[in-house]
Amino acid sequence: MYKSFLIKYAEIGVKGKNRYIFEDRLCDQIRYALARCEGESVVTKSQGRIYVDFVSEFDFDEVVEQLKTVFGITGICPVVQVEDEGFEKLCEEVVKYLDRVYTDKNISFKVDARRGRKNYPKNSMEINADMGAFVLNAFPTMRVDVHKPDVMLHIEIREKISIYSVILPGPGGLPIGTNGKGMILLSGGIDSPVAGYMIAKRGVRIDAVYFHAPPYTSERAKQKVVDLARILSKYSGPIQLHIINFTDIQLYIYEKCPHDELTIIMRRYMMRIAQELAKESGCLGLITGESIGQVASQTMQSLMATNDVCTLPVYRPLIGFDKQEIIEVSEKIDTYETSILPYEDCCTIFVAKHPVTKPNLNVIRIHEKNLDEKIEELVKTALTTQEVIEITY
Amino acid sequence: MVIDMTDVYFDNSATTKCLPEVAALMTHILCEDYGNPSSMHKKGVDSEKYVRYAKETIAKCMKVQEKEIIFTSGGTESDNIALIGGAYANYRSGRHIITTKIEHPAVLKTCAALEEQGFQVTYLPVDSQGILRLTDLEKAMTKNTIIVSIMHTNNEIGAVQPIEQAGELIKRLNPNTLFHVDAVQGFGKCRIYPRRMHIDLLSVSAHKIHGPKGMGFLYIGEKTKVRPILFGGGQQKGMRSGTENVPGIAGMAKAIEEIFVDFDAKVEYLYRIKERFIKGVSHIDGVRINGPAPRVGAPHIVSVSVQGVRSEVMLHALEDKGIYVSAGSACSSNRSSAASTTLRAIGLEKQYLDSTLRFSFSLFTTEAEIDYAIGCMGEIIPVLRRYQRG
């Protein structure tokens, strides 16, 4: 029955002269998402609306599922489009539509007509009233409610006439590519993919970095991060995943610094490396999945100590989230199952029994001096030996 | 002499390389002699010949009758048919089952499922070498015991159980009790004769002996009552419905045939390799060997603990050198609960539970590979022991 979708977007509508940029990016992202679906479609924007029209057979559920991954979309409306063959014919089409979509006819409704084409013989008010009457006549059990109708029946009269009443929620946010690029530190846990999702939702392209520590972390742990990045790329568009071999740096810190400060110092080097990569690849900020107080390295003191090495802004979208709230998002975006696979990540392999929870920045800086002899060289090697994987969904 | 050591496979208890002649035969059957043995035409008859020949081969090497062999999808299915099928065919005589704490999950989990169905299961302990004490078995036997299931060779430490004595004991105490032996690790490494050992049910898997995956057989003694657990077209006398996996069956038979040529020499070769390995690694600081003495245990399995090095790390460090082994207990999270049941059953100290690797060799293993691995371990272990958690 449906051949088309009307795409609704919220925030973009209020943009000023840049609006066309946002709309064009949204169209691009819709095309990226629909490329995964069976069937051929055309995405067009006209008069402040985006339409997806299918010119071949397609799988309705599959298309809706993919459209739900496109940031910027607030509503997905499956639309029936008819030619203008007079008002009488239109009313018949509407009755046919209602009959198919609503099996239970004991519902209230309201007709909401919009006349984009002003030469249509009836004005919006007349359409609302006359069509309402026609529908009531066809389905005596239905009733009109102009304040809180069960069904809001939208009739949009343009070149063709669109009929729709179902609005499926989209993910909201802004289209990818309207807001620069960020570098996410992916660990393989639950939090970082969620953080990446949330920043991507604001229209930000994503690149990612993973710190690999063979033989302490396995190939499977690395594969898990690749898998997570792949799920993330469903929403964020293509991701460049940088894989950094961190083992030598980690062992060097282990040798030279107090063990209870190992995690903090290690994280400072991760931030430094991530920042180098970010600058090289044109990222405007770092993104982490940190949340205040979740673990020893995420107390405010620890965050200050790691933040100390960053000159780029660090975006921490989960900072005020509880674990359960993070888990809920990760389940929604489908990363949870992968995140909980039990492979050790590099943050935990040498973790002290009692790591510092309130590190003193000055002390940390002094202890870091112990690394002066070799650390620069090691960081340089880590950067030059990085592996880069292009990830798309 | 420089030898390419990028593929030193010491995980033959997990699975083995398929023999080329086995693969060739299977390809031929898949592409040419692909008939269904149940078909009445020539194609069917041709493929049935492979099945018959396989039964002959297997029956001969164990000195049993051809009709006592049924083909399955592997060790797990064989164990399931033996235990579930055996339990339901004999529950009128009693609802008690005896097994050991060190069985493979295919037995342990099946027993747990039977417990949920109202059967009682006794799990016998083992000694520090991983060997069952016959006195424990004797004490556990009752007139209601319908099945005793004991593995032939333990998959983690290579302990070989006193199957023949256990069989004698079981039949002496209760002639109606069925004796099931999971011989997935033992078959092809030791001679197993069900009749002499009083075995009623014997599980074997093909991919542990250079045959194909997804293939195995179950020996069911002539007088043994077992109910099928799969129903359908009534193949294999109704015992295991489903079109016979002819390529798998023929491939397994070929692998078995191959193993039993010069069998004693082959076993001796495995023991020599094992001893060479044990001798080499024993000198490394922090290394200990678990389980029975080299000549007492299975010829192909060595369990090694390295004090202060987590098995997963050691495994990946060896992997980096092209050496593939298996962690005695796999899993980084949930340390205590995930640790291997066998290692705990032999009373391995806590500090070693998460630091144990299994090396398992095959006839393809060379002395050069063994020496190379010993060298690598001597190199890696001291380094890894320097960096410990905490």
mmCIF file of N, CA and C in Angstrom, chain B residues 97-207:
data_model
loop_
_atom_site.group_PDB
_atom_site.id
_atom_site.type_symbol
_atom_site.label_atom_id
_atom_site.label_comp_id
_atom_site.label_asym_id
_atom_site.label_seq_id
_atom_site.Cartn_x
_atom_site.Cartn_y
_atom_site.Cartn_z
ATOM 1 N N ILE B 97 22.104 -42.267 38.461
ATOM 2 C CA ILE B 97 23.209 -42.224 37.496
ATOM 3 C C ILE B 97 24.481 -41.848 38.244
ATOM 4 N N ILE B 98 25.596 -42.465 37.869
ATOM 5 C CA ILE B 98 26.883 -42.103 38.475
ATOM 6 C C ILE B 98 27.803 -41.579 37.376
ATOM 7 N N THR B 99 28.474 -40.478 37.671
ATOM 8 C CA THR B 99 29.498 -40.010 36.741
ATOM 9 C C THR B 99 30.624 -39.389 37.581
ATOM 10 N N THR B 100 31.573 -38.710 36.934
ATOM 11 C CA THR B 100 32.664 -38.108 37.701
ATOM 12 C C THR B 100 32.614 -36.593 37.569
ATOM 13 N N LYS B 101 33.374 -35.944 38.429
ATOM 14 C CA LYS B 101 33.387 -34.481 38.424
ATOM 15 C C LYS B 101 34.198 -33.910 37.272
ATOM 16 N N ILE B 102 34.949 -34.766 36.583
ATOM 17 C CA ILE B 102 35.860 -34.222 35.572
ATOM 18 C C ILE B 102 35.415 -34.541 34.151
ATOM 19 N N GLU B 103 34.130 -34.887 34.010
ATOM 20 C CA GLU B 103 33.639 -35.203 32.664
ATOM 21 C C GLU B 103 33.602 -33.941 31.803
ATOM 22 N N HIS B 104 33.500 -34.168 30.516
ATOM 23 C CA HIS B 104 33.278 -33.087 29.555
ATOM 24 C C HIS B 104 31.860 -32.527 29.782
ATOM 25 N N PRO B 105 31.659 -31.233 29.491
ATOM 26 C CA PRO B 105 30.310 -30.664 29.651
ATOM 27 C C PRO B 105 29.215 -31.441 28.912
ATOM 28 N N ALA B 106 29.567 -32.106 27.813
ATOM 29 C CA ALA B 106 28.554 -32.877 27.076
ATOM 30 C C ALA B 106 27.950 -33.962 27.967
ATOM 31 N N VAL B 107 28.713 -34.424 28.963
ATOM 32 C CA VAL B 107 28.187 -35.389 29.924
ATOM 33 C C VAL B 107 27.615 -34.653 31.142
ATOM 34 N N LEU B 108 28.381 -33.698 31.681
ATOM 35 C CA LEU B 108 27.948 -33.034 32.914
ATOM 36 C C LEU B 108 26.628 -32.282 32.722
ATOM 37 N N LYS B 109 26.523 -31.555 31.623
ATOM 38 C CA LYS B 109 25.305 -30.756 31.405
ATOM 39 C C LYS B 109 24.123 -31.666 31.083
ATOM 40 N N THR B 110 24.396 -32.773 30.410
ATOM 41 C CA THR B 110 23.322 -33.722 30.116
ATOM 42 C C THR B 110 22.817 -34.350 31.409
ATOM 43 N N CYS B 111 23.758 -34.670 32.303
ATOM 44 C CA CYS B 111 23.361 -35.209 33.605
ATOM 45 C C CYS B 111 22.532 -34.174 34.373
ATOM 46 N N ALA B 112 22.941 -32.907 34.304
ATOM 47 C CA ALA B 112 22.196 -31.861 34.997
ATOM 48 C C ALA B 112 20.773 -31.777 34.445
ATOM 49 N N ALA B 113 20.648 -31.927 33.120
ATOM 50 C CA ALA B 113 19.320 -31.889 32.513
ATOM 51 C C ALA B 113 18.485 -33.083 32.989
ATOM 52 N N LEU B 114 19.132 -34.230 33.156
ATOM 53 C CA LEU B 114 18.405 -35.412 33.638
ATOM 54 C C LEU B 114 17.998 -35.239 35.099
ATOM 55 N N GLU B 115 18.835 -34.542 35.866
ATOM 56 C CA GLU B 115 18.465 -34.266 37.260
ATOM 57 C C GLU B 115 17.166 -33.471 37.322
ATOM 58 N N GLU B 116 17.039 -32.518 36.400
ATOM 59 C CA GLU B 116 15.806 -31.730 36.355
ATOM 60 C C GLU B 116 14.607 -32.597 36.033
ATOM 61 N N GLN B 117 14.849 -33.719 35.349
ATOM 62 C CA GLN B 117 13.761 -34.623 34.987
ATOM 63 C C GLN B 117 13.521 -35.681 36.071
ATOM 64 N N GLY B 118 14.175 -35.549 37.199
ATOM 65 C CA GLY B 118 13.901 -36.452 38.301
ATOM 66 C C GLY B 118 14.905 -37.576 38.479
ATOM 67 N N PHE B 119 15.965 -37.583 37.692
ATOM 68 C CA PHE B 119 17.010 -38.587 37.925
ATOM 69 C C PHE B 119 17.967 -38.068 38.990
ATOM 70 N N GLN B 120 18.555 -38.994 39.764
ATOM 71 C CA GLN B 120 19.567 -38.588 40.737
ATOM 72 C C GLN B 120 20.949 -38.887 40.157
ATOM 73 N N VAL B 121 21.843 -37.937 40.310
ATOM 74 C CA VAL B 121 23.183 -38.131 39.760
ATOM 75 C C VAL B 121 24.226 -38.001 40.865
ATOM 76 N N THR B 122 25.121 -38.947 40.945
ATOM 77 C CA THR B 122 26.251 -38.876 41.866
ATOM 78 C C THR B 122 27.492 -38.501 41.068
ATOM 79 N N TYR B 123 28.166 -37.459 41.537
ATOM 80 C CA TYR B 123 29.387 -37.026 40.846
ATOM 81 C C TYR B 123 30.598 -37.452 41.677
ATOM 82 N N LEU B 124 31.363 -38.395 41.162
ATOM 83 C CA LEU B 124 32.480 -38.927 41.936
ATOM 84 C C LEU B 124 33.695 -38.013 41.845
ATOM 85 N N PRO B 125 34.406 -37.873 42.957
ATOM 86 C CA PRO B 125 35.628 -37.065 42.940
ATOM 87 C C PRO B 125 36.760 -37.856 42.294
ATOM 88 N N VAL B 126 37.904 -37.175 42.095
ATOM 89 C CA VAL B 126 39.101 -37.876 41.599
ATOM 90 C C VAL B 126 40.271 -37.516 42.506
ATOM 91 N N ASP B 127 41.353 -38.248 42.394
ATOM 92 C CA ASP B 127 42.522 -37.925 43.230
ATOM 93 C C ASP B 127 43.344 -36.806 42.575
ATOM 94 N N SER B 128 44.476 -36.484 43.149
ATOM 95 C CA SER B 128 45.245 -35.336 42.676
ATOM 96 C C SER B 128 45.834 -35.569 41.284
ATOM 97 N N GLN B 129 45.822 -36.821 40.830
ATOM 98 C CA GLN B 129 46.273 -37.114 39.475
ATOM 99 C C GLN B 129 45.116 -37.118 38.492
ATOM 100 N N GLY B 130 43.919 -36.865 39.010
ATOM 101 C CA GLY B 130 42.746 -36.864 38.146
ATOM 102 C C GLY B 130 42.163 -38.238 37.906
ATOM 103 N N ILE B 131 42.529 -39.200 38.779
ATOM 104 C CA ILE B 131 42.068 -40.575 38.574
ATOM 105 C C ILE B 131 40.962 -40.919 39.578
ATOM 106 N N LEU B 132 39.960 -41.563 39.034
ATOM 107 C CA LEU B 132 38.833 -42.021 39.838
ATOM 108 C C LEU B 132 39.281 -43.155 40.773
ATOM 109 N N ARG B 133 38.774 -43.132 42.043
ATOM 110 C CA ARG B 133 39.074 -44.242 42.948
ATOM 111 C C ARG B 133 37.958 -45.268 42.856
ATOM 112 N N LEU B 134 38.333 -46.520 42.617
ATOM 113 C CA LEU B 134 37.316 -47.555 42.447
ATOM 114 C C LEU B 134 36.501 -47.748 43.714
ATOM 115 N N THR B 135 37.115 -47.476 44.868
ATOM 116 C CA THR B 135 36.372 -47.614 46.121
ATOM 117 C C THR B 135 35.213 -46.623 46.168
ATOM 118 N N ASP B 136 35.438 -45.420 45.643
ATOM 119 C CA ASP B 136 34.356 -44.440 45.598
ATOM 120 C C ASP B 136 33.223 -44.929 44.707
ATOM 121 N N LEU B 137 33.630 -45.521 43.568
ATOM 122 C CA LEU B 137 32.623 -46.040 42.646
ATOM 123 C C LEU B 137 31.831 -47.156 43.318
ATOM 124 N N GLU B 138 32.551 -48.022 44.005
ATOM 125 C CA GLU B 138 31.885 -49.149 44.663
ATOM 126 C C GLU B 138 30.852 -48.657 45.674
ATOM 127 N N LYS B 139 31.253 -47.649 46.445
ATOM 128 C CA LYS B 139 30.344 -47.104 47.462
ATOM 129 C C LYS B 139 29.108 -46.451 46.839
ATOM 130 N N ALA B 140 29.310 -45.851 45.683
ATOM 131 C CA ALA B 140 28.211 -45.091 45.068
ATOM 132 C C ALA B 140 27.175 -45.993 44.395
ATOM 133 N N MET B 141 27.594 -47.196 44.014
ATOM 134 C CA MET B 141 26.698 -48.098 43.280
ATOM 135 C C MET B 141 25.534 -48.559 44.156
ATOM 136 N N THR B 142 24.325 -48.503 43.582
ATOM 137 C CA THR B 142 23.156 -49.020 44.290
ATOM 138 C C THR B 142 22.396 -49.937 43.345
ATOM 139 N N LYS B 143 21.342 -50.555 43.848
ATOM 140 C CA LYS B 143 20.547 -51.403 42.968
ATOM 141 C C LYS B 143 19.714 -50.568 41.997
ATOM 142 N N ASN B 144 19.610 -49.267 42.289
ATOM 143 C CA ASN B 144 18.878 -48.365 41.402
ATOM 144 C C ASN B 144 19.758 -47.678 40.363
ATOM 145 N N THR B 145 21.047 -47.980 40.379
ATOM 146 C CA THR B 145 21.950 -47.315 39.443
ATOM 147 C C THR B 145 21.742 -47.877 38.044
ATOM 148 N N ILE B 146 21.312 -46.990 37.126
ATOM 149 C CA ILE B 146 21.055 -47.491 35.766
ATOM 150 C C ILE B 146 22.207 -47.188 34.808
ATOM 151 N N ILE B 147 22.922 -46.112 35.057
ATOM 152 C CA ILE B 147 24.050 -45.794 34.173
ATOM 153 C C ILE B 147 25.245 -45.328 34.998
ATOM 154 N N VAL B 148 26.428 -45.789 34.609
ATOM 155 C CA VAL B 148 27.665 -45.190 35.096
ATOM 156 C C VAL B 148 28.377 -44.630 33.869
ATOM 157 N N SER B 149 28.721 -43.340 33.940
ATOM 158 C CA SER B 149 29.385 -42.710 32.796
ATOM 159 C C SER B 149 30.751 -42.190 33.233
ATOM 160 N N ILE B 150 31.799 -42.758 32.655
ATOM 161 C CA ILE B 150 33.161 -42.367 33.021
ATOM 162 C C ILE B 150 33.929 -42.071 31.744
ATOM 163 N N MET B 151 34.621 -40.939 31.735
ATOM 164 C CA MET B 151 35.388 -40.617 30.530
ATOM 165 C C MET B 151 36.646 -41.480 30.490
ATOM 166 N N HIS B 152 37.071 -41.794 29.269
ATOM 167 C CA HIS B 152 38.259 -42.626 29.138
ATOM 168 C C HIS B 152 39.502 -41.809 29.462
ATOM 169 N N THR B 153 39.657 -40.689 28.762
ATOM 170 C CA THR B 153 40.826 -39.832 28.946
ATOM 171 C C THR B 153 40.336 -38.416 29.193
ATOM 172 N N ASN B 154 40.832 -37.810 30.258
ATOM 173 C CA ASN B 154 40.402 -36.453 30.558
ATOM 174 C C ASN B 154 40.990 -35.480 29.539
ATOM 175 N N ASN B 155 40.136 -34.533 29.109
ATOM 176 C CA ASN B 155 40.556 -33.626 28.050
ATOM 177 C C ASN B 155 41.487 -32.513 28.534
ATOM 178 N N GLU B 156 41.569 -32.294 29.843
ATOM 179 C CA GLU B 156 42.394 -31.176 30.303
ATOM 180 C C GLU B 156 43.759 -31.589 30.823
ATOM 181 N N ILE B 157 43.817 -32.728 31.500
ATOM 182 C CA ILE B 157 45.108 -33.132 32.054
ATOM 183 C C ILE B 157 45.562 -34.494 31.550
ATOM 184 N N GLY B 158 44.738 -35.118 30.718
ATOM 185 C CA GLY B 158 45.155 -36.368 30.102
ATOM 186 C C GLY B 158 45.110 -37.592 31.017
ATOM 187 N N ALA B 159 44.441 -37.471 32.155
ATOM 188 C CA ALA B 159 44.345 -38.625 33.058
ATOM 189 C C ALA B 159 43.523 -39.728 32.394
ATOM 190 N N VAL B 160 44.066 -40.946 32.419
ATOM 191 C CA VAL B 160 43.360 -42.088 31.831
ATOM 192 C C VAL B 160 42.723 -42.891 32.967
ATOM 193 N N GLN B 161 41.445 -43.131 32.864
ATOM 194 C CA GLN B 161 40.715 -43.784 33.953
ATOM 195 C C GLN B 161 40.845 -45.311 33.877
ATOM 196 N N PRO B 162 40.739 -45.975 35.011
ATOM 197 C CA PRO B 162 40.811 -47.455 35.017
ATOM 198 C C PRO B 162 39.506 -48.052 34.501
ATOM 199 N N ILE B 163 39.316 -47.936 33.190
ATOM 200 C CA ILE B 163 38.025 -48.299 32.597
ATOM 201 C C ILE B 163 37.716 -49.783 32.782
ATOM 202 N N GLU B 164 38.710 -50.634 32.502
ATOM 203 C CA GLU B 164 38.434 -52.068 32.553
ATOM 204 C C GLU B 164 38.044 -52.511 33.969
ATOM 205 N N GLN B 165 38.802 -52.037 34.959
ATOM 206 C CA GLN B 165 38.485 -52.388 36.343
ATOM 207 C C GLN B 165 37.126 -51.835 36.758
ATOM 208 N N ALA B 166 36.851 -50.603 36.323
ATOM 209 C CA ALA B 166 35.564 -50.005 36.655
ATOM 210 C C ALA B 166 34.443 -50.833 36.041
ATOM 211 N N GLY B 167 34.645 -51.243 34.775
ATOM 212 C CA GLY B 167 33.634 -52.043 34.095
ATOM 213 C C GLY B 167 33.365 -53.345 34.829
ATOM 214 N N GLU B 168 34.434 -54.010 35.234
ATOM 215 C CA GLU B 168 34.288 -55.267 35.989
ATOM 216 C C GLU B 168 33.501 -55.050 37.267
ATOM 217 N N LEU B 169 33.896 -53.987 37.980
ATOM 218 C CA LEU B 169 33.272 -53.672 39.263
ATOM 219 C C LEU B 169 31.779 -53.408 39.091
ATOM 220 N N ILE B 170 31.460 -52.592 38.098
ATOM 221 C CA ILE B 170 30.058 -52.225 37.872
ATOM 222 C C ILE B 170 29.228 -53.475 37.610
ATOM 223 N N LYS B 171 29.715 -54.318 36.697
ATOM 224 C CA LYS B 171 28.934 -55.497 36.326
ATOM 225 C C LYS B 171 28.837 -56.507 37.471
ATOM 226 N N ARG B 172 29.882 -56.520 38.313
ATOM 227 C CA ARG B 172 29.842 -57.443 39.449
ATOM 228 C C ARG B 172 28.776 -56.984 40.448
ATOM 229 N N LEU B 173 28.683 -55.654 40.663
ATOM 230 C CA LEU B 173 27.752 -55.144 41.664
ATOM 231 C C LEU B 173 26.327 -55.097 41.146
ATOM 232 N N ASN B 174 26.168 -54.752 39.873
ATOM 233 C CA ASN B 174 24.825 -54.667 39.305
ATOM 234 C C ASN B 174 24.905 -54.889 37.799
ATOM 235 N N PRO B 175 24.640 -56.140 37.374
ATOM 236 C CA PRO B 175 24.794 -56.487 35.951
ATOM 237 C C PRO B 175 23.877 -55.676 35.047
ATOM 238 N N ASN B 176 22.835 -55.070 35.625
ATOM 239 C CA ASN B 176 21.899 -54.306 34.790
ATOM 240 C C ASN B 176 22.347 -52.867 34.536
ATOM 241 N N THR B 177 23.329 -52.422 35.300
ATOM 242 C CA THR B 177 23.786 -51.049 35.124
ATOM 243 C C THR B 177 24.530 -50.911 33.798
ATOM 244 N N LEU B 178 24.163 -49.856 33.042
ATOM 245 C CA LEU B 178 24.859 -49.609 31.775
ATOM 246 C C LEU B 178 26.143 -48.838 32.054
ATOM 247 N N PHE B 179 27.179 -49.202 31.314
ATOM 248 C CA PHE B 179 28.462 -48.522 31.475
ATOM 249 C C PHE B 179 28.737 -47.707 30.225
ATOM 250 N N HIS B 180 28.712 -46.386 30.383
ATOM 251 C CA HIS B 180 29.004 -45.496 29.244
ATOM 252 C C HIS B 180 30.401 -44.912 29.399
ATOM 253 N N VAL B 181 31.141 -44.907 28.318
ATOM 254 C CA VAL B 181 32.487 -44.330 28.335
ATOM 255 C C VAL B 181 32.592 -43.262 27.250
ATOM 256 N N ASP B 182 32.935 -42.051 27.681
ATOM 257 C CA ASP B 182 33.192 -40.970 26.735
ATOM 258 C C ASP B 182 34.660 -41.093 26.321
ATOM 259 N N ALA B 183 34.877 -41.608 25.105
ATOM 260 C CA ALA B 183 36.250 -41.885 24.669
ATOM 261 C C ALA B 183 36.709 -40.880 23.622
ATOM 262 N N VAL B 184 36.127 -39.688 23.662
ATOM 263 C CA VAL B 184 36.457 -38.689 22.645
ATOM 264 C C VAL B 184 37.953 -38.394 22.627
ATOM 265 N N GLN B 185 38.574 -38.294 23.803
ATOM 266 C CA GLN B 185 40.018 -38.025 23.841
ATOM 267 C C GLN B 185 40.861 -39.306 23.807
ATOM 268 N N GLY B 186 40.271 -40.409 24.187
ATOM 269 C CA GLY B 186 41.052 -41.632 24.325
ATOM 270 C C GLY B 186 41.117 -42.473 23.062
ATOM 271 N N PHE B 187 40.069 -42.395 22.247
ATOM 272 C CA PHE B 187 40.007 -43.227 21.056
ATOM 273 C C PHE B 187 41.115 -42.823 20.084
ATOM 274 N N GLY B 188 41.827 -43.804 19.592
ATOM 275 C CA GLY B 188 42.929 -43.530 18.673
ATOM 276 C C GLY B 188 44.237 -43.270 19.394
ATOM 277 N N LYS B 189 44.193 -43.193 20.723
ATOM 278 C CA LYS B 189 45.412 -43.005 21.508
ATOM 279 C C LYS B 189 45.678 -44.242 22.364
ATOM 280 N N CYS B 190 44.585 -44.930 22.719
ATOM 281 C CA CYS B 190 44.693 -46.149 23.523
ATOM 282 C C CYS B 190 43.833 -47.197 22.823
ATOM 283 N N ARG B 191 44.144 -48.449 23.071
ATOM 284 C CA ARG B 191 43.289 -49.497 22.521
ATOM 285 C C ARG B 191 42.074 -49.642 23.426
ATOM 286 N N ILE B 192 40.917 -49.618 22.811
ATOM 287 C CA ILE B 192 39.689 -49.721 23.597
ATOM 288 C C ILE B 192 38.861 -50.875 23.035
ATOM 289 N N TYR B 193 38.587 -51.855 23.904
ATOM 290 C CA TYR B 193 37.787 -53.002 23.489
ATOM 291 C C TYR B 193 36.561 -53.092 24.378
ATOM 292 N N PRO B 194 35.419 -52.618 23.907
ATOM 293 C CA PRO B 194 34.218 -52.550 24.745
ATOM 294 C C PRO B 194 33.860 -53.874 25.422
ATOM 295 N N ARG B 195 33.954 -54.976 24.700
ATOM 296 C CA ARG B 195 33.536 -56.255 25.293
ATOM 297 C C ARG B 195 34.376 -56.575 26.517
ATOM 298 N N ARG B 196 35.700 -56.539 26.293
ATOM 299 C CA ARG B 196 36.601 -56.920 27.373
ATOM 300 C C ARG B 196 36.486 -55.948 28.556
ATOM 301 N N MET B 197 36.168 -54.685 28.242
ATOM 302 C CA MET B 197 36.120 -53.672 29.287
ATOM 303 C C MET B 197 34.721 -53.486 29.862
ATOM 304 N N HIS B 198 33.781 -54.327 29.424
ATOM 305 C CA HIS B 198 32.400 -54.275 29.926
ATOM 306 C C HIS B 198 31.719 -52.952 29.622
ATOM 307 N N ILE B 199 32.074 -52.369 28.492
ATOM 308 C CA ILE B 199 31.467 -51.097 28.096
ATOM 309 C C ILE B 199 30.209 -51.372 27.271
ATOM 310 N N ASP B 200 29.119 -50.693 27.632
ATOM 311 C CA ASP B 200 27.878 -50.846 26.880
ATOM 312 C C ASP B 200 27.706 -49.729 25.865
ATOM 313 N N LEU B 201 28.223 -48.541 26.208
ATOM 314 C CA LEU B 201 28.048 -47.375 25.341
ATOM 315 C C LEU B 201 29.377 -46.642 25.269
ATOM 316 N N LEU B 202 29.787 -46.285 24.051
ATOM 317 C CA LEU B 202 31.087 -45.633 23.897
ATOM 318 C C LEU B 202 30.978 -44.492 22.875
ATOM 319 N N SER B 203 31.345 -43.287 23.316
ATOM 320 C CA SER B 203 31.235 -42.112 22.431
ATOM 321 C C SER B 203 32.584 -41.787 21.812
ATOM 322 N N VAL B 204 32.549 -41.502 20.499
ATOM 323 C CA VAL B 204 33.778 -41.138 19.789
ATOM 324 C C VAL B 204 33.481 -39.991 18.821
ATOM 325 N N SER B 205 34.460 -39.137 18.665
ATOM 326 C CA SER B 205 34.328 -38.013 17.749
ATOM 327 C C SER B 205 35.417 -38.098 16.683
ATOM 328 N N ALA B 206 35.079 -37.718 15.449
ATOM 329 C CA ALA B 206 36.030 -37.909 14.340
ATOM 330 C C ALA B 206 37.088 -36.821 14.261
ATOM 331 N N HIS B 207 36.734 -35.591 14.646
ATOM 332 C CA HIS B 207 37.674 -34.493 14.379
ATOM 333 C C HIS B 207 38.826 -34.434 15.375
#
